[in-house]
Amino acid sequence: MTRTAGIDSFDPLVVRLRAAGCVFAEEEAELLMDAASSPEGLESMAVRRIAGEPLEQVVGWAEFAGLRILLDPGVFVPRRRTEFLVSVALGLPLGPAPVVVDLCCGSGAVGAALLSALPGCDLYAADIEPAAVACARRNLPPSPVYEGDLFAPLPAGLGGRISVLAANVPYVATSDIPFLPAEARDHEPLSALDGGDDGLAVARRVAQGAREWLAPGGHVLIEATEAQVPLAERAFTDAGLSARVAVDEEWEARVVVGTARPIRGQ
């Protein structure tokens, strides 16, 4: 939809968005106008946004690591702080053609960012949510995206070969789910948010399963809160992996890295 450059704070759409609680109403109005193909389409999108649907789902894309990630309704919206997980993964010692898996991939944002930075990598992705799998397949061609619970749908031939396992696991404690912003609580799948009693139930399953899938010296990465870090490290060490923590204070992001011990002599 064609629009004139700039938009002021008294534009009717801006006023409606601000009244609905949109803090960056001018910026959101511009994005909606850019995404709409007609006045009717703009109104439909405005109604969805005002009703509380995440802006990224309304306009159909999210910005992540400099990429435009296609996004569908009901799919987890990639968080900008997760770009730190990508940067940590890219700082690991990797060969020229690493095998990379984006587990709990959602829209495939992490996988897309890694593939963009590592064009020689062999990328696979998986998620339990059908809508997420369909979305990731649009963002990750020609890489295969599998539907299923964690490692279950991955090809058996990947066992012992994975260089980087980026697992964007849910890590919100079940008791904290009601206190999440309504955008997440009402419009994103619970499986992408709920990490069980202490938020680390899925992370522990990933840690326990990772050892048989990682190559010697391969790495698994998850996000965790500051309070969860000691428990997450213990989950990795209990699974026979070494563990370290990377911290980005600006984003208040913490990534726990588990590493499979290399074969002696390598």
mmCIF file of C-alpha atoms in Angstrom:
data_model
loop_
_atom_site.group_PDB
_atom_site.id
_atom_site.type_symbol
_atom_site.label_atom_id
_atom_site.label_comp_id
_atom_site.label_asym_id
_atom_site.label_seq_id
_atom_site.Cartn_x
_atom_site.Cartn_y
_atom_site.Cartn_z
ATOM 1 C CA MET A 1 0.000 0.000 0.000
ATOM 2 C CA THR A 2 1.490 3.346 -1.051
ATOM 3 C CA ARG A 3 1.915 5.949 1.671
ATOM 4 C CA THR A 4 3.474 9.366 2.011
ATOM 5 C CA ALA A 5 6.832 9.632 3.770
ATOM 6 C CA GLY A 6 6.582 10.014 7.529
ATOM 7 C CA ILE A 7 3.586 9.817 9.803
ATOM 8 C CA ASP A 8 2.648 12.163 12.627
ATOM 9 C CA SER A 9 1.359 11.426 16.103
ATOM 10 C CA PHE A 10 -2.151 12.670 15.217
ATOM 11 C CA ASP A 11 -2.699 10.215 12.381
ATOM 12 C CA PRO A 12 -5.905 8.274 13.178
ATOM 13 C CA LEU A 13 -4.113 4.931 13.016
ATOM 14 C CA VAL A 14 -1.412 6.154 15.388
ATOM 15 C CA VAL A 15 -4.051 7.416 17.804
ATOM 16 C CA ARG A 16 -5.858 4.064 17.742
ATOM 17 C CA LEU A 17 -2.638 2.110 18.280
ATOM 18 C CA ARG A 18 -1.530 4.332 21.141
ATOM 19 C CA ALA A 19 -4.931 4.013 22.798
ATOM 20 C CA ALA A 20 -4.493 0.238 22.603
ATOM 21 C CA GLY A 21 -1.216 0.502 24.506
ATOM 22 C CA CYS A 22 1.294 0.397 21.644
ATOM 23 C CA VAL A 23 4.260 2.393 22.944
ATOM 24 C CA PHE A 24 5.885 2.826 19.517
ATOM 25 C CA ALA A 25 2.637 3.678 17.752
ATOM 26 C CA GLU A 26 4.164 5.769 14.946
ATOM 27 C CA GLU A 27 6.680 3.074 14.017
ATOM 28 C CA GLU A 28 4.024 0.364 14.165
ATOM 29 C CA ALA A 29 1.664 2.389 11.981
ATOM 30 C CA GLU A 30 4.375 2.724 9.328
ATOM 31 C CA LEU A 31 5.053 -1.012 9.381
ATOM 32 C CA LEU A 32 1.364 -1.804 9.059
ATOM 33 C CA MET A 33 0.995 0.621 6.152
ATOM 34 C CA ASP A 34 4.008 -0.885 4.397
ATOM 35 C CA ALA A 35 2.653 -4.414 4.833
ATOM 36 C CA ALA A 36 -0.930 -3.713 3.770
ATOM 37 C CA SER A 37 -1.881 -4.125 0.115
ATOM 38 C CA SER A 38 -5.120 -2.130 0.352
ATOM 39 C CA PRO A 39 -7.054 0.127 2.739
ATOM 40 C CA GLU A 40 -9.222 -2.857 3.638
ATOM 41 C CA GLY A 41 -6.139 -4.932 4.354
ATOM 42 C CA LEU A 42 -4.706 -2.172 6.517
ATOM 43 C CA GLU A 43 -7.880 -1.992 8.561
ATOM 44 C CA SER A 44 -7.915 -5.753 9.052
ATOM 45 C CA MET A 45 -4.305 -5.700 10.225
ATOM 46 C CA ALA A 46 -4.944 -2.723 12.499
ATOM 47 C CA VAL A 47 -7.845 -4.536 14.156
ATOM 48 C CA ARG A 48 -5.658 -7.584 14.779
ATOM 49 C CA ARG A 49 -2.881 -5.478 16.286
ATOM 50 C CA ILE A 50 -5.253 -3.460 18.453
ATOM 51 C CA ALA A 51 -6.739 -6.734 19.705
ATOM 52 C CA GLY A 52 -3.284 -7.674 20.979
ATOM 53 C CA GLU A 53 -1.806 -9.925 18.304
ATOM 54 C CA PRO A 54 1.992 -9.508 18.077
ATOM 55 C CA LEU A 55 2.993 -6.984 15.433
ATOM 56 C CA GLU A 56 5.353 -9.506 13.822
ATOM 57 C CA GLN A 57 2.531 -11.994 13.296
ATOM 58 C CA VAL A 58 0.300 -9.260 11.885
ATOM 59 C CA VAL A 59 2.796 -7.946 9.311
ATOM 60 C CA GLY A 60 4.068 -11.458 8.573
ATOM 61 C CA TRP A 61 7.744 -11.074 9.413
ATOM 62 C CA ALA A 62 10.224 -10.398 12.197
ATOM 63 C CA GLU A 63 13.686 -8.867 12.041
ATOM 64 C CA PHE A 64 16.362 -11.175 13.446
ATOM 65 C CA ALA A 65 20.138 -10.938 13.057
ATOM 66 C CA GLY A 66 19.707 -8.622 10.099
ATOM 67 C CA LEU A 67 17.341 -11.010 8.330
ATOM 68 C CA ARG A 68 13.627 -10.766 7.588
ATOM 69 C CA ILE A 69 12.125 -13.944 9.045
ATOM 70 C CA LEU A 70 8.696 -14.872 7.704
ATOM 71 C CA LEU A 71 6.208 -15.388 10.514
ATOM 72 C CA ASP A 72 2.715 -16.866 10.675
ATOM 73 C CA PRO A 73 -0.020 -16.446 13.288
ATOM 74 C CA GLY A 74 0.433 -18.763 16.243
ATOM 75 C CA VAL A 75 4.191 -19.148 15.749
ATOM 76 C CA PHE A 76 6.708 -18.119 18.423
ATOM 77 C CA VAL A 77 8.125 -14.658 17.716
ATOM 78 C CA PRO A 78 11.964 -14.741 17.725
ATOM 79 C CA ARG A 79 13.414 -12.535 20.468
ATOM 80 C CA ARG A 80 16.182 -10.110 19.656
ATOM 81 C CA ARG A 81 18.174 -11.256 22.703
ATOM 82 C CA THR A 82 18.428 -14.689 21.084
ATOM 83 C CA GLU A 83 20.774 -13.087 18.550
ATOM 84 C CA PHE A 84 23.336 -13.459 21.350
ATOM 85 C CA LEU A 85 22.953 -17.243 21.200
ATOM 86 C CA VAL A 86 23.720 -17.034 17.478
ATOM 87 C CA SER A 87 26.813 -14.908 18.097
ATOM 88 C CA VAL A 88 28.062 -17.352 20.749
ATOM 89 C CA ALA A 89 27.567 -20.259 18.342
ATOM 90 C CA LEU A 90 29.475 -18.423 15.614
ATOM 91 C CA GLY A 91 32.358 -17.833 18.013
ATOM 92 C CA LEU A 92 32.883 -21.557 18.553
ATOM 93 C CA PRO A 93 35.708 -23.412 16.793
ATOM 94 C CA LEU A 94 33.956 -24.846 13.745
ATOM 95 C CA GLY A 95 35.297 -26.598 10.707
ATOM 96 C CA PRO A 96 34.592 -25.548 7.115
ATOM 97 C CA ALA A 97 31.384 -27.621 6.810
ATOM 98 C CA PRO A 98 29.847 -27.996 10.277
ATOM 99 C CA VAL A 99 26.660 -29.978 10.877
ATOM 100 C CA VAL A 100 24.198 -27.599 12.576
ATOM 101 C CA VAL A 101 20.829 -28.380 14.134
ATOM 102 C CA ASP A 102 18.239 -25.757 15.088
ATOM 103 C CA LEU A 103 16.189 -27.598 17.734
ATOM 104 C CA CYS A 104 12.890 -26.142 18.996
ATOM 105 C CA CYS A 105 13.313 -24.062 15.865
ATOM 106 C CA GLY A 106 10.034 -22.139 15.833
ATOM 107 C CA SER A 107 10.115 -19.992 12.707
ATOM 108 C CA GLY A 108 13.667 -21.131 11.968
ATOM 109 C CA ALA A 109 15.196 -17.763 12.870
ATOM 110 C CA VAL A 110 18.264 -19.172 14.619
ATOM 111 C CA GLY A 111 18.881 -21.641 11.824
ATOM 112 C CA ALA A 112 18.489 -18.948 9.178
ATOM 113 C CA ALA A 113 20.986 -16.696 10.968
ATOM 114 C CA LEU A 114 23.521 -19.511 11.304
ATOM 115 C CA LEU A 115 23.058 -20.569 7.681
ATOM 116 C CA SER A 116 23.546 -16.966 6.543
ATOM 117 C CA ALA A 117 26.830 -16.708 8.458
ATOM 118 C CA LEU A 118 27.964 -20.275 7.684
ATOM 119 C CA PRO A 119 26.946 -20.891 4.062
ATOM 120 C CA GLY A 120 28.964 -24.111 4.006
ATOM 121 C CA CYS A 121 27.120 -25.667 6.948
ATOM 122 C CA ASP A 122 24.802 -28.668 6.742
ATOM 123 C CA LEU A 123 21.662 -27.420 8.508
ATOM 124 C CA TYR A 124 18.731 -29.356 9.963
ATOM 125 C CA ALA A 125 15.820 -28.088 12.073
ATOM 126 C CA ALA A 126 12.962 -29.526 14.122
ATOM 127 C CA ASP A 127 9.983 -28.401 16.175
ATOM 128 C CA ILE A 128 6.987 -30.060 17.780
ATOM 129 C CA GLU A 129 4.459 -27.461 16.542
ATOM 130 C CA PRO A 130 3.061 -28.063 13.021
ATOM 131 C CA ALA A 131 2.550 -24.323 12.406
ATOM 132 C CA ALA A 132 6.166 -23.632 13.343
ATOM 133 C CA VAL A 133 7.433 -26.404 11.057
ATOM 134 C CA ALA A 134 5.439 -25.011 8.123
ATOM 135 C CA CYS A 135 6.824 -21.544 8.815
ATOM 136 C CA ALA A 136 10.422 -22.739 9.223
ATOM 137 C CA ARG A 137 10.236 -24.572 5.912
ATOM 138 C CA ARG A 138 9.532 -21.222 4.251
ATOM 139 C CA ASN A 139 12.540 -19.645 5.971
ATOM 140 C CA LEU A 140 15.053 -22.469 5.589
ATOM 141 C CA PRO A 141 14.917 -23.896 2.066
ATOM 142 C CA PRO A 142 16.406 -26.230 1.056
ATOM 143 C CA SER A 143 17.373 -27.366 4.571
ATOM 144 C CA PRO A 144 15.094 -30.097 5.957
ATOM 145 C CA VAL A 145 12.738 -29.209 8.821
ATOM 146 C CA TYR A 146 11.249 -32.082 10.808
ATOM 147 C CA GLU A 147 8.121 -32.237 12.961
ATOM 148 C CA GLY A 148 8.353 -33.994 16.301
ATOM 149 C CA ASP A 149 9.516 -33.914 19.908
ATOM 150 C CA LEU A 150 13.125 -32.756 20.281
ATOM 151 C CA PHE A 151 15.529 -35.346 18.804
ATOM 152 C CA ALA A 152 12.864 -37.902 17.874
ATOM 153 C CA PRO A 153 12.281 -36.775 14.260
ATOM 154 C CA LEU A 154 15.959 -36.220 13.368
ATOM 155 C CA PRO A 155 17.574 -38.671 10.937
ATOM 156 C CA ALA A 156 19.466 -41.396 12.796
ATOM 157 C CA GLY A 157 22.470 -40.702 10.592
ATOM 158 C CA LEU A 158 23.079 -37.430 12.436
ATOM 159 C CA GLY A 159 24.001 -39.328 15.598
ATOM 160 C CA GLY A 160 27.531 -38.435 16.690
ATOM 161 C CA ARG A 161 27.935 -35.889 13.870
ATOM 162 C CA ILE A 162 26.434 -32.599 15.107
ATOM 163 C CA SER A 163 28.915 -29.746 15.485
ATOM 164 C CA VAL A 164 26.446 -27.174 16.853
ATOM 165 C CA LEU A 165 23.095 -27.941 18.439
ATOM 166 C CA ALA A 166 21.293 -24.626 18.989
ATOM 167 C CA ALA A 167 18.288 -25.424 21.179
ATOM 168 C CA ASN A 168 15.984 -22.464 21.731
ATOM 169 C CA VAL A 169 14.165 -24.318 24.507
ATOM 170 C CA PRO A 170 11.292 -22.820 26.524
ATOM 171 C CA TYR A 171 12.569 -21.666 29.912
ATOM 172 C CA VAL A 172 9.671 -19.858 31.609
ATOM 173 C CA ALA A 173 8.547 -21.588 34.802
ATOM 174 C CA THR A 174 4.959 -22.851 34.582
ATOM 175 C CA SER A 175 3.894 -20.681 37.520
ATOM 176 C CA ASP A 176 5.135 -17.567 35.674
ATOM 177 C CA ILE A 177 3.181 -18.181 32.458
ATOM 178 C CA PRO A 178 0.103 -16.183 33.660
ATOM 179 C CA PHE A 179 2.357 -13.148 34.181
ATOM 180 C CA LEU A 180 3.774 -13.073 30.660
ATOM 181 C CA PRO A 181 2.653 -10.254 28.353
ATOM 182 C CA ALA A 182 -0.688 -11.074 26.752
ATOM 183 C CA GLU A 183 0.936 -10.994 23.298
ATOM 184 C CA ALA A 184 2.985 -14.056 24.201
ATOM 185 C CA ARG A 185 0.488 -15.756 26.494
ATOM 186 C CA ASP A 186 -2.428 -15.551 24.090
ATOM 187 C CA HIS A 187 -0.779 -15.760 20.674
ATOM 188 C CA GLU A 188 2.269 -18.013 20.979
ATOM 189 C CA PRO A 189 2.213 -21.795 21.541
ATOM 190 C CA LEU A 190 2.524 -22.886 25.166
ATOM 191 C CA SER A 191 5.104 -25.472 24.118
ATOM 192 C CA ALA A 192 7.447 -22.630 23.129
ATOM 193 C CA LEU A 193 7.100 -20.886 26.498
ATOM 194 C CA ASP A 194 6.503 -23.365 29.325
ATOM 195 C CA GLY A 195 9.680 -24.901 30.714
ATOM 196 C CA GLY A 196 8.070 -26.785 33.605
ATOM 197 C CA ASP A 197 8.335 -26.250 37.356
ATOM 198 C CA ASP A 198 11.681 -24.436 37.328
ATOM 199 C CA GLY A 199 11.766 -23.592 33.618
ATOM 200 C CA LEU A 200 14.449 -26.174 32.822
ATOM 201 C CA ALA A 201 12.454 -29.348 32.171
ATOM 202 C CA VAL A 202 13.025 -29.233 28.402
ATOM 203 C CA ALA A 203 16.623 -28.055 28.821
ATOM 204 C CA ARG A 204 17.383 -31.149 30.922
ATOM 205 C CA ARG A 205 15.912 -33.411 28.249
ATOM 206 C CA VAL A 206 18.073 -31.702 25.629
ATOM 207 C CA ALA A 207 21.167 -32.071 27.810
ATOM 208 C CA GLN A 208 20.509 -35.779 28.383
ATOM 209 C CA GLY A 209 19.899 -36.446 24.711
ATOM 210 C CA ALA A 210 22.625 -34.245 23.264
ATOM 211 C CA ARG A 211 25.589 -36.456 24.109
ATOM 212 C CA GLU A 212 24.691 -39.213 21.644
ATOM 213 C CA TRP A 213 24.001 -36.678 18.871
ATOM 214 C CA LEU A 214 27.012 -34.401 19.240
ATOM 215 C CA ALA A 215 30.259 -35.015 17.418
ATOM 216 C CA PRO A 216 33.347 -35.257 19.640
ATOM 217 C CA GLY A 217 34.003 -31.660 20.672
ATOM 218 C CA GLY A 218 30.525 -30.627 19.470
ATOM 219 C CA HIS A 219 28.474 -28.036 21.315
ATOM 220 C CA VAL A 220 24.899 -27.587 22.545
ATOM 221 C CA LEU A 221 23.617 -24.107 23.401
ATOM 222 C CA ILE A 222 20.548 -23.014 25.374
ATOM 223 C CA GLU A 223 19.321 -19.775 26.908
ATOM 224 C CA ALA A 224 18.651 -19.444 30.643
ATOM 225 C CA THR A 225 17.948 -16.770 33.225
ATOM 226 C CA GLU A 226 20.605 -15.697 35.720
ATOM 227 C CA ALA A 227 18.900 -17.721 38.463
ATOM 228 C CA GLN A 228 18.692 -20.797 36.236
ATOM 229 C CA VAL A 229 22.330 -20.818 35.114
ATOM 230 C CA PRO A 230 23.755 -22.978 37.961
ATOM 231 C CA LEU A 231 21.026 -25.593 37.451
ATOM 232 C CA ALA A 232 21.495 -25.529 33.678
ATOM 233 C CA GLU A 233 25.250 -26.014 34.050
ATOM 234 C CA ARG A 234 24.587 -28.950 36.367
ATOM 235 C CA ALA A 235 22.209 -30.464 33.798
ATOM 236 C CA PHE A 236 25.008 -30.417 31.244
ATOM 237 C CA THR A 237 27.668 -31.828 33.562
ATOM 238 C CA ASP A 238 25.277 -34.521 34.802
ATOM 239 C CA ALA A 239 24.863 -35.510 31.147
ATOM 240 C CA GLY A 240 28.623 -35.898 30.740
ATOM 241 C CA LEU A 241 29.241 -32.563 29.002
ATOM 242 C CA SER A 242 31.505 -29.736 30.055
ATOM 243 C CA ALA A 243 29.668 -26.445 30.637
ATOM 244 C CA ARG A 244 30.374 -22.739 30.477
ATOM 245 C CA VAL A 245 28.262 -19.586 30.455
ATOM 246 C CA ALA A 246 28.383 -16.611 28.092
ATOM 247 C CA VAL A 247 26.769 -13.351 29.215
ATOM 248 C CA ASP A 248 25.573 -10.257 27.355
ATOM 249 C CA GLU A 249 24.732 -7.600 29.937
ATOM 250 C CA GLU A 250 23.143 -5.238 27.414
ATOM 251 C CA TRP A 251 20.449 -7.777 26.505
ATOM 252 C CA GLU A 252 20.521 -9.447 29.942
ATOM 253 C CA ALA A 253 21.065 -12.635 27.973
ATOM 254 C CA ARG A 254 22.793 -15.778 29.203
ATOM 255 C CA VAL A 255 23.736 -18.727 27.051
ATOM 256 C CA VAL A 256 24.887 -22.001 28.568
ATOM 257 C CA VAL A 257 27.216 -23.980 26.304
ATOM 258 C CA GLY A 258 27.689 -27.701 26.802
ATOM 259 C CA THR A 259 30.555 -29.396 24.990
ATOM 260 C CA ALA A 260 31.078 -33.077 24.282
ATOM 261 C CA ARG A 261 34.527 -34.202 25.279
ATOM 262 C CA PRO A 262 36.767 -34.818 22.250
ATOM 263 C CA ILE A 263 38.126 -38.274 21.592
ATOM 264 C CA ARG A 264 41.455 -38.675 23.371
ATOM 265 C CA GLY A 265 44.336 -37.896 21.070
ATOM 266 C CA GLN A 266 42.334 -35.524 18.838
#
